[in-house]
XYZ file of C-alpha atoms in Angstrom:
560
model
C 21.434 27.612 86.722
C 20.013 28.935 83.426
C 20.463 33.146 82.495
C 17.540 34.305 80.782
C 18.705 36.802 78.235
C 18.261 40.339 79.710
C 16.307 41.534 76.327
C 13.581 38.792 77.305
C 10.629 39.765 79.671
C 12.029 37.572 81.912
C 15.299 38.971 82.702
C 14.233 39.981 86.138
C 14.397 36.369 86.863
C 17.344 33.487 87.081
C 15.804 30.121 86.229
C 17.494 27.440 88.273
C 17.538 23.573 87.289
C 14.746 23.023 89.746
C 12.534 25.541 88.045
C 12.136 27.664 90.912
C 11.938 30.924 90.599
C 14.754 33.458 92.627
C 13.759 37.033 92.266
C 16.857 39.902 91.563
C 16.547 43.179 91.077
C 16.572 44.129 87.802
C 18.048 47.848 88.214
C 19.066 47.939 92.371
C 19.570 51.668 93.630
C 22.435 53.174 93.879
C 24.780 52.851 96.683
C 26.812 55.893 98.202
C 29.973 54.445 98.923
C 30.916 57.341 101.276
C 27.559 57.020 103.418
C 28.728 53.035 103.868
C 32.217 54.148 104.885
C 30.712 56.634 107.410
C 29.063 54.479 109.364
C 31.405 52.431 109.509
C 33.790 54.810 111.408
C 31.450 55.611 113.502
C 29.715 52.321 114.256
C 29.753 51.779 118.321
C 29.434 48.396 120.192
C 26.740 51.259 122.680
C 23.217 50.024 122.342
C 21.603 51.815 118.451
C 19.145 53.799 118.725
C 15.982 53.542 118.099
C 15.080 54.489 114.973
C 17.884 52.003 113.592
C 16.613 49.400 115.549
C 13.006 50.021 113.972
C 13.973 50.112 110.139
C 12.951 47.501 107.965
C 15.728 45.558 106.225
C 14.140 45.264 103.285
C 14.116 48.020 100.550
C 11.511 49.828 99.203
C 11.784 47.268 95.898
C 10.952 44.433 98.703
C 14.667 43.175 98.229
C 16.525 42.174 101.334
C 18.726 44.723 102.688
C 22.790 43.067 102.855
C 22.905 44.903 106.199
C 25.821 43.865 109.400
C 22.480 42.892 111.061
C 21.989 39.864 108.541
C 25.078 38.316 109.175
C 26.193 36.775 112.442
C 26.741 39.219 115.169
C 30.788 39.219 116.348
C 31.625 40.714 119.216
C 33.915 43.762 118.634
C 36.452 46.209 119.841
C 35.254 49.112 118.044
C 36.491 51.372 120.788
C 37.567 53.777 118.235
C 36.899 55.315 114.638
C 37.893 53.598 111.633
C 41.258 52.489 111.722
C 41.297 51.548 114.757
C 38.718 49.036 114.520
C 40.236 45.017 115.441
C 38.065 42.022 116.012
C 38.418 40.748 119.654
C 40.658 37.611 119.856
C 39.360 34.438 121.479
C 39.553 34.908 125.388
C 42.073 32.048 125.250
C 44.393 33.387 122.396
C 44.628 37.126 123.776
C 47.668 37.914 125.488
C 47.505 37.427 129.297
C 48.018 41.159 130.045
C 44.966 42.110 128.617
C 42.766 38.532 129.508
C 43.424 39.521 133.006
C 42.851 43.913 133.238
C 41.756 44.999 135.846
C 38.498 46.635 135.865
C 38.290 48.370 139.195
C 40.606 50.031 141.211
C 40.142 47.660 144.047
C 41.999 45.378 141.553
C 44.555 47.757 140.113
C 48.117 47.390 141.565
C 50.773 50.203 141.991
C 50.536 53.987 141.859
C 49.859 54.444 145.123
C 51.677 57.770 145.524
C 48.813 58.611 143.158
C 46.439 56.741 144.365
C 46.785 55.951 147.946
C 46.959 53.021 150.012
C 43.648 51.740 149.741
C 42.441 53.722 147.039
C 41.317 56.826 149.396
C 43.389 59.370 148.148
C 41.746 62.556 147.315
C 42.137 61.768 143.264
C 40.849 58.126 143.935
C 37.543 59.576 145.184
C 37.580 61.904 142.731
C 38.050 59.164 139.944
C 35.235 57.431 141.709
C 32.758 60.598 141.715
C 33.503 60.664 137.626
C 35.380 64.321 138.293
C 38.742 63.512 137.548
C 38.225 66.013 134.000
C 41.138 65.540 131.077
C 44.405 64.660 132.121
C 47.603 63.086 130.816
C 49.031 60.067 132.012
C 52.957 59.684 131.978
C 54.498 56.904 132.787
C 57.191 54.312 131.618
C 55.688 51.063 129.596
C 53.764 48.471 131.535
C 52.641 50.801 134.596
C 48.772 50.814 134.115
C 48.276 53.928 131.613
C 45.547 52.632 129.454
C 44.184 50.472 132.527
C 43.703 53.387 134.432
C 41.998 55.202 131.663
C 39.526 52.505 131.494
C 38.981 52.295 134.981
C 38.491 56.041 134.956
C 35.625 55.861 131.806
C 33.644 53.103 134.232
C 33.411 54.935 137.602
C 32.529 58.072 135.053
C 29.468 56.536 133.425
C 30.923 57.919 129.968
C 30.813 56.377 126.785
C 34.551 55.301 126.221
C 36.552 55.712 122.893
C 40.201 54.487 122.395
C 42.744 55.793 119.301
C 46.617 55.174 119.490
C 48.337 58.172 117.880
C 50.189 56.229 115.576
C 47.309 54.396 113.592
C 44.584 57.660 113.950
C 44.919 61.489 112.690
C 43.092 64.252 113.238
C 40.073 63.322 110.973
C 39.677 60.593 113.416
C 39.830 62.606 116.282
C 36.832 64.714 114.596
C 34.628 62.093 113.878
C 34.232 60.773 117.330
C 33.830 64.709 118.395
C 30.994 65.066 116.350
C 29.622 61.393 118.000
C 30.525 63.507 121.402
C 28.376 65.999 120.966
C 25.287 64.340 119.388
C 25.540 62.155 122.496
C 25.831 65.167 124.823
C 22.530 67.012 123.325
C 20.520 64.187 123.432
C 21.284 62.102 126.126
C 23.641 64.132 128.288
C 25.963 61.457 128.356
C 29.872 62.557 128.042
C 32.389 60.600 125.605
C 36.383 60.017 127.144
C 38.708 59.930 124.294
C 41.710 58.008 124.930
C 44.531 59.066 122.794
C 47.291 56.349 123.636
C 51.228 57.746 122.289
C 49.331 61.074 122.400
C 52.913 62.340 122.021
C 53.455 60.862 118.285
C 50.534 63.885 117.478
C 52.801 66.808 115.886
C 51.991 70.346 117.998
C 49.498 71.315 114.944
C 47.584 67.709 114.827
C 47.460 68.687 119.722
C 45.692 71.939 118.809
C 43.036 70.001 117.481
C 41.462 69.240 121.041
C 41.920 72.808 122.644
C 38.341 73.825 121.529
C 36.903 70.437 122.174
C 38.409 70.126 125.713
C 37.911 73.728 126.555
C 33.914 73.574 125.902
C 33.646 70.161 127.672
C 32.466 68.294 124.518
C 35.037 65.846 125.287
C 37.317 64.567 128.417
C 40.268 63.843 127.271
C 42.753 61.148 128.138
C 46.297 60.962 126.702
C 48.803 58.701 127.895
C 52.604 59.294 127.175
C 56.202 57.424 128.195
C 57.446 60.677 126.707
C 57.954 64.147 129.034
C 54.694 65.877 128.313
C 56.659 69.384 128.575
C 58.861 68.034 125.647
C 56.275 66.648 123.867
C 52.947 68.235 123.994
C 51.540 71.992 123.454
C 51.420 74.198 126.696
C 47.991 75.335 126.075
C 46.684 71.683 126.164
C 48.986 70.720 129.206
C 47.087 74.402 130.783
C 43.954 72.380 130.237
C 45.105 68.526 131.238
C 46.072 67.854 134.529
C 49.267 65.242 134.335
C 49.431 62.195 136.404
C 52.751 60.838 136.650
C 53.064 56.832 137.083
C 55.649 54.977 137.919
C 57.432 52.030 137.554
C 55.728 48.815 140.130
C 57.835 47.300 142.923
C 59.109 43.960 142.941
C 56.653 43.374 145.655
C 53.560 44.665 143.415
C 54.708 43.178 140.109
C 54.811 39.666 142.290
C 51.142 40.651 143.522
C 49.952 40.820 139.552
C 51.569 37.380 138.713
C 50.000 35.579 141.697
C 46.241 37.052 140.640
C 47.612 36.233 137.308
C 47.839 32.591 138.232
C 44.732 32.317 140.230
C 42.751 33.855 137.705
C 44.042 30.977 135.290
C 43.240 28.230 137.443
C 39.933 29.368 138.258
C 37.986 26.735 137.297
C 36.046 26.410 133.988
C 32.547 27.988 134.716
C 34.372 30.668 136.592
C 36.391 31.895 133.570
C 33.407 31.602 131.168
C 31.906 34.475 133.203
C 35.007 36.907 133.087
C 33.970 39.620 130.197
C 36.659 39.886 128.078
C 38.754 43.564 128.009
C 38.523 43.992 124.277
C 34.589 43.781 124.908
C 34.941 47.075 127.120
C 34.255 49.445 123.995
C 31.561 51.442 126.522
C 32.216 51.116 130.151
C 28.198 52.579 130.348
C 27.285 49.340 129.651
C 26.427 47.153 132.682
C 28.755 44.250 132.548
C 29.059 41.489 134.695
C 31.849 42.168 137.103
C 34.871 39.982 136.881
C 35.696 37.226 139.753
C 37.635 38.830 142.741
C 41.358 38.469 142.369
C 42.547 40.403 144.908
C 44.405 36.796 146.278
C 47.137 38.488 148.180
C 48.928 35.415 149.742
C 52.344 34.255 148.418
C 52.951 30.989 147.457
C 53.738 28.742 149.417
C 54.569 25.954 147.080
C 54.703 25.664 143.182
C 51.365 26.318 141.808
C 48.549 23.629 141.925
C 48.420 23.760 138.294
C 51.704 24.914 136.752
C 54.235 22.903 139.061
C 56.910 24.516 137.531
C 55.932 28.284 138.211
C 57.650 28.183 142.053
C 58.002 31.452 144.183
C 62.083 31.547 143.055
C 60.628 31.982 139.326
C 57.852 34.549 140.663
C 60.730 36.529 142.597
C 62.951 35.941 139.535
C 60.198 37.548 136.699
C 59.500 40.595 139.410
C 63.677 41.537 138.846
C 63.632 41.264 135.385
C 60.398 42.830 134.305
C 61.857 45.977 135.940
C 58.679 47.563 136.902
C 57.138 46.718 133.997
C 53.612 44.420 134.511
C 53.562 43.944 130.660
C 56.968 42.299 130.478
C 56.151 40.431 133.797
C 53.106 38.823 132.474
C 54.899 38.041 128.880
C 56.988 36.089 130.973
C 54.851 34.356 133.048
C 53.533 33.451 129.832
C 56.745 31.980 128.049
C 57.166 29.847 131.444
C 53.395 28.571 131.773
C 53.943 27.201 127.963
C 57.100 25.475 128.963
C 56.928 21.962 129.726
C 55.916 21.133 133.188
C 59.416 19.174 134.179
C 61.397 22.211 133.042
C 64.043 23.112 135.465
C 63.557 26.636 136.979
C 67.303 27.223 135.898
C 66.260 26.670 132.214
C 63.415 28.747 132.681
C 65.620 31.588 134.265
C 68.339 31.779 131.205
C 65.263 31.636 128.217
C 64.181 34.741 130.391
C 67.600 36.240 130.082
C 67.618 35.449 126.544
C 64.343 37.341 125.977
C 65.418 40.044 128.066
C 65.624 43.296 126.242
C 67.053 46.390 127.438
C 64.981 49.393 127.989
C 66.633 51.945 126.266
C 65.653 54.420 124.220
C 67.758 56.305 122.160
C 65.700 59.543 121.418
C 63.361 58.798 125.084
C 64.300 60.620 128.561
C 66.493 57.122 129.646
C 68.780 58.482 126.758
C 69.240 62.003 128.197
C 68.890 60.639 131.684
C 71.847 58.778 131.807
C 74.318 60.720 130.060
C 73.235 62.976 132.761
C 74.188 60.814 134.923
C 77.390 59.904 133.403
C 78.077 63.999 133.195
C 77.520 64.871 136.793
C 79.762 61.323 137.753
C 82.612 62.588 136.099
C 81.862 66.317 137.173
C 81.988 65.135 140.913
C 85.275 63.037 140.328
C 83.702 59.996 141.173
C 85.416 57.776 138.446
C 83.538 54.195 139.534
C 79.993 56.057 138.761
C 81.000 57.328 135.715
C 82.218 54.042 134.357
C 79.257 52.380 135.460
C 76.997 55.258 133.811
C 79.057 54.519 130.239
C 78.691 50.848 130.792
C 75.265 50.793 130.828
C 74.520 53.028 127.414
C 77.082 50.954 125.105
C 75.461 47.895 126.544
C 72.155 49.113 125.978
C 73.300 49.907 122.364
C 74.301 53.529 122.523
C 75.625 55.187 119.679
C 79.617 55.400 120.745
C 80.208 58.694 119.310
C 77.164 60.648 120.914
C 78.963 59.993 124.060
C 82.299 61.233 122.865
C 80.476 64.165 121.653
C 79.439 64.971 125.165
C 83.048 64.199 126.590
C 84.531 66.941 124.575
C 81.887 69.333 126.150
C 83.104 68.047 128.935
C 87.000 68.535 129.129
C 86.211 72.464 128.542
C 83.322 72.661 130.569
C 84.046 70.957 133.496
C 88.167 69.891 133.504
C 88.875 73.745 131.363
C 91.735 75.582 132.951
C 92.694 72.536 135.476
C 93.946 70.485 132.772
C 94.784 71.563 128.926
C 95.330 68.390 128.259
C 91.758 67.253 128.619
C 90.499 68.693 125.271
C 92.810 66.940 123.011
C 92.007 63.980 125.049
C 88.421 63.893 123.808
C 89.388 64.908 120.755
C 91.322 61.972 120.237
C 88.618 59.811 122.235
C 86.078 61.230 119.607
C 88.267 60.540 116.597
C 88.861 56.551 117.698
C 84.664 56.281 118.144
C 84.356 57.504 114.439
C 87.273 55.607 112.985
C 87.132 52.017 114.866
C 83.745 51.626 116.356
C 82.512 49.285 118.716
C 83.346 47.366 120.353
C 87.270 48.336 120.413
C 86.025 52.118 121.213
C 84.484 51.152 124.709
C 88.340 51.186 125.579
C 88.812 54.426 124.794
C 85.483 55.692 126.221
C 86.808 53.862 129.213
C 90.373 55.975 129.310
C 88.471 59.189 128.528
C 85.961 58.694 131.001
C 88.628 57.756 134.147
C 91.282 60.253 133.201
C 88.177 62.727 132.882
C 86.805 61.743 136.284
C 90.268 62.116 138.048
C 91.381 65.246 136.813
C 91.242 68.449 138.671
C 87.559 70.706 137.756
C 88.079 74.230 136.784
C 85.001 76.052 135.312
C 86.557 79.447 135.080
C 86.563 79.485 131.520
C 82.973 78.060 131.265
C 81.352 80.428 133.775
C 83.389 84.098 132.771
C 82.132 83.242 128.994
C 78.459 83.063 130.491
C 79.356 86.402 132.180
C 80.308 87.875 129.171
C 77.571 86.815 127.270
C 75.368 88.186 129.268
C 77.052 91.593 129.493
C 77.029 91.168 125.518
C 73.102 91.281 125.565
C 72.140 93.980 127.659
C 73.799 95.948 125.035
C 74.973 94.942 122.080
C 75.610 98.767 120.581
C 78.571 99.792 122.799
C 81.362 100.548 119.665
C 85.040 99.681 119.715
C 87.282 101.464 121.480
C 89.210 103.723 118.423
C 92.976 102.667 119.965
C 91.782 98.615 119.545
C 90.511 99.240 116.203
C 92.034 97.928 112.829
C 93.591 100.247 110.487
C 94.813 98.877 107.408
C 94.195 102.140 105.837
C 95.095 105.474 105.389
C 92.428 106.763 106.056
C 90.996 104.546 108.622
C 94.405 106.057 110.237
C 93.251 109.850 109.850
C 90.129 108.698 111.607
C 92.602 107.565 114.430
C 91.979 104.037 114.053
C 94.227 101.884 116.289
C 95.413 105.418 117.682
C 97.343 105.413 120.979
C 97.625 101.176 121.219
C 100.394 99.858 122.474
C 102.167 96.587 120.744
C 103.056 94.825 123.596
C 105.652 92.758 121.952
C 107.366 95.952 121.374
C 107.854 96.324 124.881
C 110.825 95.017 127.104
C 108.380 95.612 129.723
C 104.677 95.242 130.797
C 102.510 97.479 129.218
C 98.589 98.551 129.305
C 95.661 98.762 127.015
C 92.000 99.086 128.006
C 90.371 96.901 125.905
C 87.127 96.731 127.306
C 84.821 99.859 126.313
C 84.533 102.249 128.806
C 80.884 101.545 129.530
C 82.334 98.311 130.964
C 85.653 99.534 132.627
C 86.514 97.461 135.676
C 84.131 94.539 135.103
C 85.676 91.303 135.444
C 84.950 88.430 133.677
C 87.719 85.762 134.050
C 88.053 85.413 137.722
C 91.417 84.282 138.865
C 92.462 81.106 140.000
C 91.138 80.130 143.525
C 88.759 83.305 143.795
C 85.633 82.000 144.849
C 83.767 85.189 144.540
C 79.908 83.720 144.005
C 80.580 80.791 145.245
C 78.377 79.175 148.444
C 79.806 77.256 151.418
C 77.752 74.781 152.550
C 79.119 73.151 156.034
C 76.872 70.705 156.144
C 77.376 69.519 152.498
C 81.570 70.042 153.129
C 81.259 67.788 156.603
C 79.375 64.978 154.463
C 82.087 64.852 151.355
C 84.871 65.049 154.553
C 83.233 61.886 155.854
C 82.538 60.231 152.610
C 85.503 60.936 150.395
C 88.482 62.690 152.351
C 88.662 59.689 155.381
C 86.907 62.200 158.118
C 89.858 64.557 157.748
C 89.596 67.748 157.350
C 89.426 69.739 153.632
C 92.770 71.498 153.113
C 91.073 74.589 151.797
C 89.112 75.135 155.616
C 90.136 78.687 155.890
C 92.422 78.894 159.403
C 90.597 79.773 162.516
């Protein structure tokens, strides 16, 4: 190629060896960066409109336009604004949890306390009308939160978009609002957001949606693995319902391998016609509906295909996935790419190997089970508690959170029963910080069973809430004078300390009032074995009899 020199007539053109001619322009217009970057955030795989579809792609000058419609079309996710924006994989190289989604609820699998057996619960039919309105979905990992949502944007004829709370912000929340409601005044169509980890929005970034939700410019869809009353503002949770899923059976999380299988040996053809799940950007869209896989009967034999995958290493991914169809179909996976003459025993220990605990330190499995290690050792049933401990330091809990909560413990629950307790923790505490794990699990241990074995008192515990609460209602009453300190002369003339008498003084019992007068003759600190307050359940005293005392009869059964 030969440059003409720009000062030359000719500079509008670029001479190639051939001679023939290749117009440029000489001065192109100006591009606005920020108009380019805007419609790229809010570019939609939905149908353009008209008067895009009608615009020339050449400029004005008669240069073409380097438009998106130039270039080869690619099929894309854009199910959100900007940054949320992904290519889709190849069908073949997507993970099998999402190649296989279920797009109806006739195919969805679990939740039927939500749901119904059947689908023909009162909230399926409403999900079918389109009236299910904004909601939150909580749930644990791998129990069909964004699933559902999807399901839930088809049967509503609504033009779907997705964001996940840790890529998006607010400004991407706005952007598809103002979408919304263009689409709303001129086509009357209604846009679902779907906020996944709507939790990881701060309480300011929630507030956001309040207007939006309240007018009906949007129906909002958050899903969560956190507790929405932790988590998320009351005034959105006023305007969400919450659906609460749960983890799958074994028998369900066996029903999604075996449509996971048949759906992969479909043959060929059959698979070519199964729209992809990254495709769904706008459930309005007809789309051709996948092939039934609603193959319900077990197997009967290792699978025509994958002669390895037999029913023991169905049964055996069900246990470990734990309720969790994600995990379940990551390892169907792992075994489908094994070699067909692996043993099933080799299969089962790569699956142990892979096997992570689900355990959150700062999620509601955290606070649940040191719950449940608290109320084991409160009801003196040491093989609970050491269970309860077990499974936190294997799960990788921090060692001295749980001594932390052991030292509530000897005061709260052990107090007055046993002295001895507090030091105990103290000393259990002390070990966590100085040695670690995994020595410290010893200690733990010790703590724990002397903990769970020791006689309960909460008379300390409960007279301090008494007195606390006799502290608030009002907190003006003055010292007594005779109780007061007077290091003074004149805090003497004022009769400080006036009239009290120094017990050690005394060769015999003596008494002060020390309470004010307001409160004379309230008691606080019960005494030991007054059970003032206290309920008596027969029932409940019957069932520990039979349970824990050997069907004999409690020693404290008052005498009839």
């Amino acid at each position: 190629m030969t440059r003409v020199p720009a000062s030359s007539p000719e500079s509008a053109i670029t001479i190639a060896d051939d001679d023939t001619p290749d117009p440029i322009p000489v001065d192109p217009p100006p591009v606005k960066l920020a108009s380019i970057f805007q419609r790229k955030r809010t570019r939609d795989v939905a149908e353009p409109s008209s008067s895009q579809t009608d615009r020339d792609p050449t400029s004005a000058s008669g240069t073409p336009r380097h438009t998106a419609s130039k270039r080869p079309r690619t099929t894309s996710s854009t199910t959100t604004a900007g940054k949320s924006t992904t290519q889709s994989q190849p069908h073949s190289a997507a993970p099998l949890a999402h190649r296989i989604r279920p797009n109806t609820l006739s195919e969805f699998v679990g939740q039927t306390q939500l749901l119904g057996p059947g689908s023909e619960s009162v909230l399926a039919k409403q999900l079918r009308d389109g009236r299910i309105g904004s909601c939150i979905l909580w749930g644990p990992p791998g129990t069909g939160k964004t699933t559902l949502a999807r399901i839930i944007a088809r049967h509503a004829n609504a033009i779907f978009k997705e964001l996940s709370a840790t890529a998006s912000g607010t400004a991407d929340v706005r952007v598809i609002v103002d979408e919304a409601k263009r689409q709303l005044s001129l086509t009357g169509q209604r846009t679902i957001l779907f906020l996944d980890e709507i939790h990881r929005f701060n309480r300011s970034q929630q507030d956001v949606f309040l207007p939006y939700v309240e007018q009906g410019q949007i129906q909002l869809i958050g899903a969560t693995t956190e507790n929405p009353s932790f988590k998320l503002n009351s005034a959105l949770l006023s305007r969400c319902r919450v659906l609460v899923l749960e983890l799958l059976t074994d028998a369900e999380i066996e029903t999604v391998l075996r449509r996971a299988l048949r759906r992969l040996e479909a043959p060929k053809d059959a698979k070519d016609s199964i729209p992809q799940s990254s495709q769904v950007s706008d459930p309005s869209v007809t789309l051709t509906p996948s092939p039934p896989i609603t193959e319900e009967q077990p197997l009967s034999g290792p699978s025509s295909n994958f002669n390895h995958i037999t029913p023991e290493i169905i049964s055996c991914i069900a246990s470990y996935a734990a309720g969790d169809a994600r995990k379940a179909l990551s390892f169907l996976e792992l075994a489908i790419s094994s070699p067909s003459d692996t043993p099933s025993e080799a299969l089962i220990q790569s699956f142990k190997k892979s096997l992570i605990t689900a355990y959150d330190r700062t999620g509601d499995p955290h606070y649940d089970m040191i719950s449940a290690l608290h109320k084991s050792v409160r009801g003196s049933d040491g093989s609970a508690a050491l269970y309860w401990l077990a499974r936190m330091l294997t799960a990788g809990e921090d060692p001295v959170y749980i001594a932390r909560r052991l030292v509530v413990m000897a005061s709260e629950d052990i107090g007055l029963a046993n002295n001895n307790a507090l030091s105990l923790a103290i000393a259990t505490l002390t070990a966590c910080q100085n040695i670690g794990m995994p020595e410290c699990r010893i200690n733990l241990a010790h703590c724990v069973a002397h903990f769970a074995e020791s006689p309960k008192s909460t008379r300390s515990y409960e007279a301090y809430n008494q007195a606390e609460k006799a502290a608030k209602e009002d907190a003006t009453i003055p010292v007594p004078l005779h109780i007061r300190n007077a290091p003074t002369k004149l805090m003497k003339d004022l009769h400080y300390g006036e009239g009290y008498a120094y017990n050690p003084d005394y060769a015999h019992p003596v008494h002060n009032e020390f309470l004010p007068p307001e409160l004379k003759n309230r008691t606080f600190l019960l005494m030991e074995g007054d059970n003032s307050g206290k309920m008596w359940d027969e029932e409940s005293l019957k069932q520990w009899e039979n349970a824990q005392n050997g069907g004999k009869p409690w020693p404290g059964r008052p005498s009839s």
